[in-house]
Short mmCIF file of C-alpha atoms in Angstrom, two decimals:
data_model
loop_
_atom_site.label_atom_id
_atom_site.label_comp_id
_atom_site.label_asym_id
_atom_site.label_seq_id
_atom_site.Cartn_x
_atom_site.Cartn_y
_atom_site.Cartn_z
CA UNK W 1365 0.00 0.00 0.00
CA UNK W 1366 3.05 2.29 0.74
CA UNK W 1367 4.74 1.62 -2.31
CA UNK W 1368 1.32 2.54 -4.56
CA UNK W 1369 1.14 5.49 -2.58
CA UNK W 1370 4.72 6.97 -3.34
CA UNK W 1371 4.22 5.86 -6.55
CA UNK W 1372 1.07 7.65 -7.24
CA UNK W 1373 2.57 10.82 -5.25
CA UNK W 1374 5.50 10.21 -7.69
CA UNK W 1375 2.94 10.28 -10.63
CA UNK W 1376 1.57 13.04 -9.41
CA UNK W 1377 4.70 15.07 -9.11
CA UNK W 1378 5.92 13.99 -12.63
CA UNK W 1379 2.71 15.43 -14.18
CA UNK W 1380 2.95 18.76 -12.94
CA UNK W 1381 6.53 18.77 -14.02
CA UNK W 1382 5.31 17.90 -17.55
CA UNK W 1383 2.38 20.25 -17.60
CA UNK W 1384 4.87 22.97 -16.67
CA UNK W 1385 6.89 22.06 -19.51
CA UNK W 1386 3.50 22.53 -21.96
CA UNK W 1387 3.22 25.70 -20.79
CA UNK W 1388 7.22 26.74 -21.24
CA UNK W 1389 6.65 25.30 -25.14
CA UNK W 1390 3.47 27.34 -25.24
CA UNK W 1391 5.24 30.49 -23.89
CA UNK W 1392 8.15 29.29 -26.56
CA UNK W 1393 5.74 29.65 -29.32
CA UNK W 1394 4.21 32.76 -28.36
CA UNK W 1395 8.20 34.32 -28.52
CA UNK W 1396 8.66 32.70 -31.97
CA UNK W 1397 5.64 34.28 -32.85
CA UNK W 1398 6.52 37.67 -31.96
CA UNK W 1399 10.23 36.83 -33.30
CA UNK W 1400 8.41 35.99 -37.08
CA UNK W 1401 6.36 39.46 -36.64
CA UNK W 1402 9.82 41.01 -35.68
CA UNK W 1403 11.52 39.82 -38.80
CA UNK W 1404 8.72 41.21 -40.92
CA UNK W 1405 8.90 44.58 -40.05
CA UNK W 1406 13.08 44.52 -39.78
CA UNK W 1407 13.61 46.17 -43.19
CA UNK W 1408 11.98 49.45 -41.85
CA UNK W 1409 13.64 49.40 -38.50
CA UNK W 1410 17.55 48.36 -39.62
CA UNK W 1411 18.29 52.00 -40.27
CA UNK W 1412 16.95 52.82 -37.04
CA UNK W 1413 18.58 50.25 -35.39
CA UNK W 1414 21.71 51.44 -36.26
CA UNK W 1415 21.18 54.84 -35.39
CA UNK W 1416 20.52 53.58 -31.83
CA UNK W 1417 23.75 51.93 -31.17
CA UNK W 1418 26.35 53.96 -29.42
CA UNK W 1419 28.50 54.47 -32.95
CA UNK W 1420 27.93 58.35 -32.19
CA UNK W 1421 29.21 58.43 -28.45
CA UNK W 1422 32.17 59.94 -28.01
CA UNK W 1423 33.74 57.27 -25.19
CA UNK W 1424 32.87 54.35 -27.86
CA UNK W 1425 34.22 51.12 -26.37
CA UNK W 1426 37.03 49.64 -28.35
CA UNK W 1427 37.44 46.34 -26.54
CA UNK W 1428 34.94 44.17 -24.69
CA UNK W 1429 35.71 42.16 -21.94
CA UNK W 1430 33.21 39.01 -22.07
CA UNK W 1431 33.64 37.58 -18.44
CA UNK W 1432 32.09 33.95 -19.14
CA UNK W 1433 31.37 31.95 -15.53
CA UNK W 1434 28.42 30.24 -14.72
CA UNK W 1435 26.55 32.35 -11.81
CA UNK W 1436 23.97 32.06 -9.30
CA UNK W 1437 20.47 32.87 -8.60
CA UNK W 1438 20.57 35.82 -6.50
CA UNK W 1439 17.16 35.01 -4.62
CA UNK W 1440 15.59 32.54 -3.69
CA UNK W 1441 13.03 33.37 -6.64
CA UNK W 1442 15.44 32.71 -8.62
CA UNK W 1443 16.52 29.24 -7.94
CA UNK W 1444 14.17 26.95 -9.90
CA UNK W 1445 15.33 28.77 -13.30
CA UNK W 1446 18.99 28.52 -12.29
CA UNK W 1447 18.20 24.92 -11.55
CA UNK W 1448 16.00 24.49 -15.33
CA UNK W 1449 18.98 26.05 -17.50
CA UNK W 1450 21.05 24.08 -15.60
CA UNK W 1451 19.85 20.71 -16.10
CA UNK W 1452 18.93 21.47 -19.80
CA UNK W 1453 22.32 22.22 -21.30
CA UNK W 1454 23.23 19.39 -22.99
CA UNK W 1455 27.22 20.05 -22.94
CA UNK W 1456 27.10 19.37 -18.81
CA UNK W 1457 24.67 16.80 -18.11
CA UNK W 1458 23.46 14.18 -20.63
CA UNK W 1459 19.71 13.41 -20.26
CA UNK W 1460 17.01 11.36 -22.61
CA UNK W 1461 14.31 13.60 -22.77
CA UNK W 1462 16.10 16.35 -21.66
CA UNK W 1463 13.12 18.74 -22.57
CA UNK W 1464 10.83 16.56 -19.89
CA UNK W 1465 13.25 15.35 -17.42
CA UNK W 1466 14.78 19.19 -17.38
CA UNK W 1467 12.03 20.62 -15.50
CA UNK W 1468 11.31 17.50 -13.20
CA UNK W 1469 14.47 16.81 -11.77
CA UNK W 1470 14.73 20.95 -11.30
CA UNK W 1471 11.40 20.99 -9.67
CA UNK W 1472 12.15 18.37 -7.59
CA UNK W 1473 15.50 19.58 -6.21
CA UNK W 1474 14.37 23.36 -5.82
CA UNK W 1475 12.79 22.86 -2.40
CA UNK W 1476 16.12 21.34 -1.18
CA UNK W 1477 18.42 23.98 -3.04
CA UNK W 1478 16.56 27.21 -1.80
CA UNK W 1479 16.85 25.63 1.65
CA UNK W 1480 20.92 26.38 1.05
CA UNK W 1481 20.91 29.42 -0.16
CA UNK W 1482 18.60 30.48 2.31
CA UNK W 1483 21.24 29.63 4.87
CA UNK W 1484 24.06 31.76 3.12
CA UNK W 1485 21.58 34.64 3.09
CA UNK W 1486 19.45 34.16 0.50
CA UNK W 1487 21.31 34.49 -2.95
CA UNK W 1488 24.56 33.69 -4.55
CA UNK W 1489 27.29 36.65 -4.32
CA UNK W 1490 28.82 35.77 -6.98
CA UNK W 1491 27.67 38.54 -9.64
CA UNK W 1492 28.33 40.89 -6.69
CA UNK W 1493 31.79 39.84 -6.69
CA UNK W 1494 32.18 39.27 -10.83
CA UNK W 1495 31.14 42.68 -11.28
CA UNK W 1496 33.41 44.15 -8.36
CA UNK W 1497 35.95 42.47 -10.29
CA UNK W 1498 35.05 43.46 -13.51
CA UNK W 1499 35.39 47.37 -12.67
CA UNK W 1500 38.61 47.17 -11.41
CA UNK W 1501 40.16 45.19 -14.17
CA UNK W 1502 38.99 47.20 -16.71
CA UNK W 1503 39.84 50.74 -14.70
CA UNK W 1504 43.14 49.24 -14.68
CA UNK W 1505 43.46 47.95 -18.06
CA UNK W 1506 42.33 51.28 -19.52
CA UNK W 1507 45.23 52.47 -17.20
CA UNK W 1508 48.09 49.94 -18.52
CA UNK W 1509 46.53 49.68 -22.55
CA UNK W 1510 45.16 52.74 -23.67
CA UNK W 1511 45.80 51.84 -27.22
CA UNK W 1512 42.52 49.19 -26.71
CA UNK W 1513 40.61 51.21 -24.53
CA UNK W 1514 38.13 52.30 -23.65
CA UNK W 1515 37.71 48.79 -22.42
CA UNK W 1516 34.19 47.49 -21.21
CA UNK W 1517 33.34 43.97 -19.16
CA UNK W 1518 29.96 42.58 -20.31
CA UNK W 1519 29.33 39.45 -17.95
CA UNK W 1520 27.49 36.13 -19.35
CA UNK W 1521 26.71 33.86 -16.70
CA UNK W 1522 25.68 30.23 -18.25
CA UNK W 1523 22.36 29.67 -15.91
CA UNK W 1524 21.60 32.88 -14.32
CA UNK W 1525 21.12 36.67 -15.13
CA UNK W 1526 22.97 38.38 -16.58
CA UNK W 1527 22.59 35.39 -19.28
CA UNK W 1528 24.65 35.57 -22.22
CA UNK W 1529 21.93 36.58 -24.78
CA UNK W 1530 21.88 39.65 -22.77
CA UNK W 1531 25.53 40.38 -22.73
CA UNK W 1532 25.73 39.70 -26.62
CA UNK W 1533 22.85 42.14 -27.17
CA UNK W 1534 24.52 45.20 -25.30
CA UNK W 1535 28.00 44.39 -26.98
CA UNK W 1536 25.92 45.11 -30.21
CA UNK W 1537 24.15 48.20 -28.96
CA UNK W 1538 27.58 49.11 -27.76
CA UNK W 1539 28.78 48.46 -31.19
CA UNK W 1540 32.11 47.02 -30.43
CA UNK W 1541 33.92 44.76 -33.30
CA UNK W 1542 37.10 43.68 -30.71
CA UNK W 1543 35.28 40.66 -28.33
CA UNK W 1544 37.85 38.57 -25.99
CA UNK W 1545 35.88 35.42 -24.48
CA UNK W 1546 37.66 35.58 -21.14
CA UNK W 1547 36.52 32.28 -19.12
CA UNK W 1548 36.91 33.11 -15.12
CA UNK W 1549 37.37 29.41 -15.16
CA UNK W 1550 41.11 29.31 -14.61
CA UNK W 1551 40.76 25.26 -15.43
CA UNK W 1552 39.60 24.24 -18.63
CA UNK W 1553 36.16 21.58 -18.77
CA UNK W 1554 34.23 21.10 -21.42
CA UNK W 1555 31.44 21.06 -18.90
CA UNK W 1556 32.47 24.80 -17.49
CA UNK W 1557 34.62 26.94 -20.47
CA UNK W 1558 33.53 24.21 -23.13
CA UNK W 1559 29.70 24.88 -22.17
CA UNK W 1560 29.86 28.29 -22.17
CA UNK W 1561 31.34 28.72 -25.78
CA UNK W 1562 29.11 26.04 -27.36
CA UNK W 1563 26.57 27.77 -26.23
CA UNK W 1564 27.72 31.17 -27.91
CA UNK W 1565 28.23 29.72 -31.77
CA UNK W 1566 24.20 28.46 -30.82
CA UNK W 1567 22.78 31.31 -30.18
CA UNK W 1568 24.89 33.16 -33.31
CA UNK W 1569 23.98 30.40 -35.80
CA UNK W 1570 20.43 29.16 -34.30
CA UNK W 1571 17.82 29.53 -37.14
CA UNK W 1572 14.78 28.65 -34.62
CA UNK W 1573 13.49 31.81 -33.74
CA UNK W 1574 12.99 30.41 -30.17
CA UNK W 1575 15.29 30.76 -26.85
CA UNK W 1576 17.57 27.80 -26.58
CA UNK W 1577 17.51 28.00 -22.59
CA UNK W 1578 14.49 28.06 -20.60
CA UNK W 1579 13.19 31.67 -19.88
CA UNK W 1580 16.03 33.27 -21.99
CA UNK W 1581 16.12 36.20 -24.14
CA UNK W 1582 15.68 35.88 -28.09
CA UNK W 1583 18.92 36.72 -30.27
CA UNK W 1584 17.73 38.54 -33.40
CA UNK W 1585 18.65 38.08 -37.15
CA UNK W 1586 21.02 41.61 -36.63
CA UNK W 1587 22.86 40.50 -33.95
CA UNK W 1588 23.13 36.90 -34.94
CA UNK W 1589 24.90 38.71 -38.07
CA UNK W 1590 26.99 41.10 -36.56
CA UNK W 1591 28.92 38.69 -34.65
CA UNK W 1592 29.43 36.30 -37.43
CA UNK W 1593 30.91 38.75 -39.82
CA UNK W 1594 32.04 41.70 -38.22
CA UNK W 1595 33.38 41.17 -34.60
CA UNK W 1596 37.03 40.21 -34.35
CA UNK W 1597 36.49 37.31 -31.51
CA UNK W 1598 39.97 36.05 -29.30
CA UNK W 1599 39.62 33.41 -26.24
CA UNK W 1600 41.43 33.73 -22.98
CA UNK W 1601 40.14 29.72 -22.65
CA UNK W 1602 42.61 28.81 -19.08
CA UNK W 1603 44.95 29.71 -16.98
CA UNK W 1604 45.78 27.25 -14.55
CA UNK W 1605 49.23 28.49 -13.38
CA UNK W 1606 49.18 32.45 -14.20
CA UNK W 1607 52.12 33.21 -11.74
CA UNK W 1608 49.62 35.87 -10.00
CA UNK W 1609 46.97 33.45 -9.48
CA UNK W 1610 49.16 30.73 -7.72
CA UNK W 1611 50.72 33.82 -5.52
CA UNK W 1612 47.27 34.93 -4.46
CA UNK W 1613 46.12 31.63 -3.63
CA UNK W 1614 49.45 30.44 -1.83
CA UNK W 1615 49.56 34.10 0.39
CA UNK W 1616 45.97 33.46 1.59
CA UNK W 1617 47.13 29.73 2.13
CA UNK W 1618 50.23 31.60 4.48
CA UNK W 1619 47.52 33.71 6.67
CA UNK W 1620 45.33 30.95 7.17
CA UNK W 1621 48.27 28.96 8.20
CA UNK W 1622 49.19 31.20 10.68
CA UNK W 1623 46.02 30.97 12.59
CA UNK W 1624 47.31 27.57 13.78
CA UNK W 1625 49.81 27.35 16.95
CA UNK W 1626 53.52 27.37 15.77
CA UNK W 1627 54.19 24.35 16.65
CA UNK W 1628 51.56 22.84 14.78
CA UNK W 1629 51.44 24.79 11.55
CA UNK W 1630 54.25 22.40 9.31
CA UNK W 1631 52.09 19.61 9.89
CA UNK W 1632 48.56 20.79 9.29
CA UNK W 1633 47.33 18.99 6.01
CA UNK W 1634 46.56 21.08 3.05
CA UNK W 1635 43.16 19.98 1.19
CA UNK W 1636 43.11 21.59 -2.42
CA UNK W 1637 38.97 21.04 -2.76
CA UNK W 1638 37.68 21.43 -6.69
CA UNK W 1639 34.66 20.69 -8.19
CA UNK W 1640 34.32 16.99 -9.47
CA UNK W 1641 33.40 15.39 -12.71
CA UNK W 1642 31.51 12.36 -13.60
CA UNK W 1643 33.87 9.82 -14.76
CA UNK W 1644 32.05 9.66 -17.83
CA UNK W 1645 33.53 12.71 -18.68
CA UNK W 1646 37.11 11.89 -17.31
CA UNK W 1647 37.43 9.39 -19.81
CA UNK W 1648 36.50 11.34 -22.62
CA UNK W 1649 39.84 13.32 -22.19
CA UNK W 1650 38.34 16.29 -20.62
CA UNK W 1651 41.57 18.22 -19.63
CA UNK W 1652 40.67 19.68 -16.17
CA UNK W 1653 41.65 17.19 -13.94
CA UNK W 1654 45.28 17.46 -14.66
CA UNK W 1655 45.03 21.44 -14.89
CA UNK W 1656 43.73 21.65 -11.20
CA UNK W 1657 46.23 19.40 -10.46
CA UNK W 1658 48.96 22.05 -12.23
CA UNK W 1659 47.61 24.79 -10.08
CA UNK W 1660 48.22 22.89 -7.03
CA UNK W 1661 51.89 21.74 -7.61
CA UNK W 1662 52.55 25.42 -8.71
CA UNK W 1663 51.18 26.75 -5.52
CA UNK W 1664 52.81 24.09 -2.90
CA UNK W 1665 56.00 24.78 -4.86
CA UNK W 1666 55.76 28.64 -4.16
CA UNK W 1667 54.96 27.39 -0.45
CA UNK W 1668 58.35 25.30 -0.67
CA UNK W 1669 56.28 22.18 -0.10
CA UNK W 1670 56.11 23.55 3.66
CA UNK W 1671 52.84 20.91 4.37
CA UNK W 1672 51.49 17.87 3.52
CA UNK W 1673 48.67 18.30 0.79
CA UNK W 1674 46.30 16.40 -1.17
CA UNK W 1675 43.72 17.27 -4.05
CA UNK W 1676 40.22 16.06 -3.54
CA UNK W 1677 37.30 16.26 -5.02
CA UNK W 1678 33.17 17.84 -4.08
CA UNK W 1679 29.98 18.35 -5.09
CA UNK W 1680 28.99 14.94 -6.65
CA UNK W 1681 25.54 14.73 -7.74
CA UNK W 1682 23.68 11.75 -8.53
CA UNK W 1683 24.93 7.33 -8.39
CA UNK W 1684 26.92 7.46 -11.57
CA UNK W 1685 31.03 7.25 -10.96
CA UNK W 1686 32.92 10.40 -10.28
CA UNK W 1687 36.61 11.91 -10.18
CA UNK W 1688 37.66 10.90 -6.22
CA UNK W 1689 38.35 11.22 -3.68
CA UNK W 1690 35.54 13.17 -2.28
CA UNK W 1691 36.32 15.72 0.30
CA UNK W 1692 34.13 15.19 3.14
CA UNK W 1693 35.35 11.60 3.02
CA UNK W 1694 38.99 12.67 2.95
CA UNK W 1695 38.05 14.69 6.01
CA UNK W 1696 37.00 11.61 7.71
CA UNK W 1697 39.22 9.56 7.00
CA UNK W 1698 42.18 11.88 7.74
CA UNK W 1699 40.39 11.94 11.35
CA UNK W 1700 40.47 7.99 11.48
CA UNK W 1701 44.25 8.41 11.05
CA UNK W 1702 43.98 10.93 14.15
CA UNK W 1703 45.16 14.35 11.76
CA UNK W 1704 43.10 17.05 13.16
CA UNK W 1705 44.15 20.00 11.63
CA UNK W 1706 43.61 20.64 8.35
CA UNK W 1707 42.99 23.77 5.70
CA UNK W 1708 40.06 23.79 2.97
CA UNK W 1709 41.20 25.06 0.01
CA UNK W 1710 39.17 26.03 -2.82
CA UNK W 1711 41.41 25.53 -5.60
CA UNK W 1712 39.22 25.78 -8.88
CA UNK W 1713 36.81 28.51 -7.71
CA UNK W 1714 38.04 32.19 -7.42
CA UNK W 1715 34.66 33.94 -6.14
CA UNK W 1716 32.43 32.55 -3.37
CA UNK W 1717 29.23 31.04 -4.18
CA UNK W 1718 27.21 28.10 -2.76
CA UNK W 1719 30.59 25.26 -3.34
CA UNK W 1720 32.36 27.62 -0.53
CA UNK W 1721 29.88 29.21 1.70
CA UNK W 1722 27.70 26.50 2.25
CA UNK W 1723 29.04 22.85 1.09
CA UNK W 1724 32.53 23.68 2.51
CA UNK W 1725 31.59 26.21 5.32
CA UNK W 1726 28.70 24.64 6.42
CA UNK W 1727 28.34 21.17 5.39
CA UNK W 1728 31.93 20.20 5.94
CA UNK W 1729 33.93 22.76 8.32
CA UNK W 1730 30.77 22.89 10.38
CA UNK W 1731 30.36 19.40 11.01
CA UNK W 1732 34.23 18.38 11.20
CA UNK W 1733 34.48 20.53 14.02
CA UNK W 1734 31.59 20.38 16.09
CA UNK W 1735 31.13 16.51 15.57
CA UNK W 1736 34.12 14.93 14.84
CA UNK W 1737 36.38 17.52 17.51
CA UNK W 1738 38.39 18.85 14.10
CA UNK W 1739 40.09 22.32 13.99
CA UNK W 1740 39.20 22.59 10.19
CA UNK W 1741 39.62 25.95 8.64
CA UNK W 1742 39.04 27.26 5.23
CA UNK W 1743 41.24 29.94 2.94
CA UNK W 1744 39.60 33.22 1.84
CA UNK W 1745 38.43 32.74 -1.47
CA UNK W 1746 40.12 35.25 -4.36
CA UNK W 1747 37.17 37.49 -4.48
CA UNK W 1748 38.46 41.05 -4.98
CA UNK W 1749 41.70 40.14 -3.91
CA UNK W 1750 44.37 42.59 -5.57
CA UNK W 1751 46.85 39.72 -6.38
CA UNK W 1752 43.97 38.42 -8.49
CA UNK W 1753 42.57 41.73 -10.05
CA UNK W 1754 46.34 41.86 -10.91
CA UNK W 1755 46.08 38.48 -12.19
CA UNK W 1756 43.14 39.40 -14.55
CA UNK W 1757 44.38 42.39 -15.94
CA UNK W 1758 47.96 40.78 -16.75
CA UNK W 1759 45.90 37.85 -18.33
CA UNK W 1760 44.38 40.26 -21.04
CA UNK W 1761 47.25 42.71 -21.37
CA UNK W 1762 49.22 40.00 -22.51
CA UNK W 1763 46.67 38.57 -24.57
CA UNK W 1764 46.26 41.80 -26.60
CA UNK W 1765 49.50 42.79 -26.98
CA UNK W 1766 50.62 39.73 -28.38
CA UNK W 1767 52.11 40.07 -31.54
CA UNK W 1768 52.33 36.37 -32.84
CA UNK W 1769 49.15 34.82 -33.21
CA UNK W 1770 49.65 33.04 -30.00
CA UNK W 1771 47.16 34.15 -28.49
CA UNK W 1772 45.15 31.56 -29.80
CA UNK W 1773 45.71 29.11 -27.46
CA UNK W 1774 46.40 25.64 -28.87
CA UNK W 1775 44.69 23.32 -26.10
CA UNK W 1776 41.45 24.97 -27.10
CA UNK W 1777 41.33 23.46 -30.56
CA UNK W 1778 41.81 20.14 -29.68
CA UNK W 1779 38.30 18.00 -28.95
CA UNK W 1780 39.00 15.48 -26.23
CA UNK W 1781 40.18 11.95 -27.61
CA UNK W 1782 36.74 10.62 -27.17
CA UNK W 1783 34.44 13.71 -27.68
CA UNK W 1784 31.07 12.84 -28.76
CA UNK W 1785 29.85 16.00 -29.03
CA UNK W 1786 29.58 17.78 -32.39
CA UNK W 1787 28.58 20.81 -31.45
CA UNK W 1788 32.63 21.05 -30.00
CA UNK W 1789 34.08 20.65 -33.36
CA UNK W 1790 32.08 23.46 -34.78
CA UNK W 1791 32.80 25.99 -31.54
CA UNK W 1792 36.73 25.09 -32.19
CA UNK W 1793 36.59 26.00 -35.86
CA UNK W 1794 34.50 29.22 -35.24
CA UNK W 1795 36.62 30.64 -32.84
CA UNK W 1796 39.95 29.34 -34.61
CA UNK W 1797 38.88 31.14 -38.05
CA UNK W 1798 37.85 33.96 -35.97
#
């Protein structure tokens, strides 16, 4: 009798889901409507179009800055369509009948998601942070290469605003031809970096009329156009040992070492936490495993290997296999073996977001310490850390002012031994003609 029950309540569940989806296609239809009626009536509004663009103001912006992460809902509101995009984006999470199972597995883990933003006050910082980042990079970059400025940033977050239709659309109002792709991924995955520029050559060569993520913005024929044929694109794609990035990491790895008692501090174990991957993925060649692990030889040998360290691995979702070992069981089993002190450190993220402030803060420093008698601490993420504003700007300088061609970086064009996705080959070639 229980089992029918939960199964019916699981029914149940499922067909709301699916009605929900009805009404996204319906609301999809309704935009491709108004998209065909746009289109129609384009010929008499191009020359006003134009006219609209910023082509006539004086402080024109030569260079844009397109900051490519993945963001956060910053409410609570917000979560469910973080959560949609999310699980629809084909280059991160394979699903059969994506289009169904999308909105049911994001309605279903809403409820448990809001609870944890909720307990790092309500939102994700992180486009506070990308955007206090983003001024003083390009303040700074206007100071150092004034033959590209005026610079601008334009930030395109994968799954939450600002999206990326909406930072193409205002480098096209802003009329700007020069476009550097700058991933604030400083490890390459084709599930992070690879995601986010598969998903740009969509939107510029979609012919649907319709928003390829749920509740996103329409691209229009004009813009679609404009960045085809007449914006010069470059990709800052990784940067996984950018001398200024290790030093910023290993000097907030020094304070937080010297929290602990002197005669402790050589022996407390450094715990370099990234993001995992399904193993699925692994396989395929994807090249961020061994990049995290280049950023964390290059910062224990600025530290002089003063500590024993180990990489490990978070956030797994789901049964399937993924990259291990996973961090809250390192933590426990480093307490088996009687080590009590030890130092989180979040090795592939550089802003704080839910990873930091509530799966390491909370659901592992928290309980390490208050259950298992642990004196677990974590590092300060980057956040508007100078070393790392430094870090940025250096990252671009160069990337402009090289004089080579090598600033098209050769790991980029290379699809994983085993890709399977397509949509990679044509992304590569895009950006490589471009």
């Amino acid at each position: 009798y229980q089992r029918r029950v939960r199964g019916f309540l699981f029914l149940l569940v499922f067909i709301k889901a699916l009605l929900a989806n009805m009404f996204q296609k319906a609301r999809s239809i309704k935009n491709q409507l108004q998209f065909l009626t746009q289109i129609t009536f384009q010929s008499k509004i191009q020359t006003q179009s134009i006219k609209i663009r910023n082509f006539t103001n004086k402080n024109e912006v030569k260079t844009a800055i397109l900051l490519l992460n993945l963001g956060g809902p910053q409410t609570l509101d917000h979560v469910h369509s973080f959560l949609h995009r999310l699980f629809a984006d084909p280059d991160i999470i394979p699903l059969p009948m994506r289009s169904v199972l999308a909105p049911f597995i994001a309605f279903r883990r809403t409820p448990k998601i809001k609870s944890q933003y909720a307990a790092i006050g309500g939102g994700s910082p992180i486009r506070d942070w990308t955007e206090k980042q983003a001024t003083q990079m390009v303040k700074l970059l206007d100071q150092f290469n004034p033959q590209t400025a005026p610079h601008k940033s334009y930030i395109a977050f994968r799954y939450a605003n600002p999206l990326t239709e909406e930072a193409l659309n205002q480098i096209y109002n802003d009329g700007v031809k020069r476009v550097i792709a700058f991933s604030q991924y400083p490890q390459y995955s084709c599930s992070t970096t690879g995601s986010s520029l598969n998903y740009i050559h969509r939107l510029i060569f979609s012919n649907t009329g319709q928003s390829l993520s749920p509740n996103s913005p329409i691209i229009n024929e004009n813009v679609k156009e404009y960045f085809k044929k007449e914006v010069n694109w470059s990709v800052i794609d990784r940067w996984p040992t950018h001398p200024k990035l290790i030093e910023a990491f290993a000097k907030n790895i020094e304070k937080t070492l010297s929290t602990f008692n002197e005669n402790e501090r050589n022996n407390v174990v450094l715990l370099f936490s990234a993001h995992s991957l399904p193993m699925s993925v692994v396989n395929r060649g994807d090249s961020y495993p061994a990049e995290v692990a280049a950023t964390v030889y290059a910062v224990m040998n600025y530290l002089g290997f003063s500590n024993p360290y180990r990489l490990v691995w978070q956030s797994k979702v789901g049964p399937a296999a993924w990259l291990g070992p996973q961090t809250w069981d390192s933590i426990c089993g480093l307490n088996k073996n009687n080590i009590k002190n030890i130092i989180l450190i979040p090795i592939a993220f550089t802003s704080d977001h839910i990873e930091t402030l509530f799966e390491l803060d909370h659901e592992y420093i928290e309980q390490a310490n208050t259950k298992l008698g642990m004196n677990v601490k974590r590092i300060e993420s980057l956040n508007d850390n100078p070393l790392f504003i430094n870090a940025l700007v250096d990252l671009v300088v160069n990337h402009i002012n090289n004089n080579n061609n090598n600033n098209k970086s050769k790991q980029l064009y290379l699809r994983c031994p085993k890709c399977i996705n397509e949509q990679c080959g044509l992304t590569k070639q895009f950006f490589l003609n471009k």
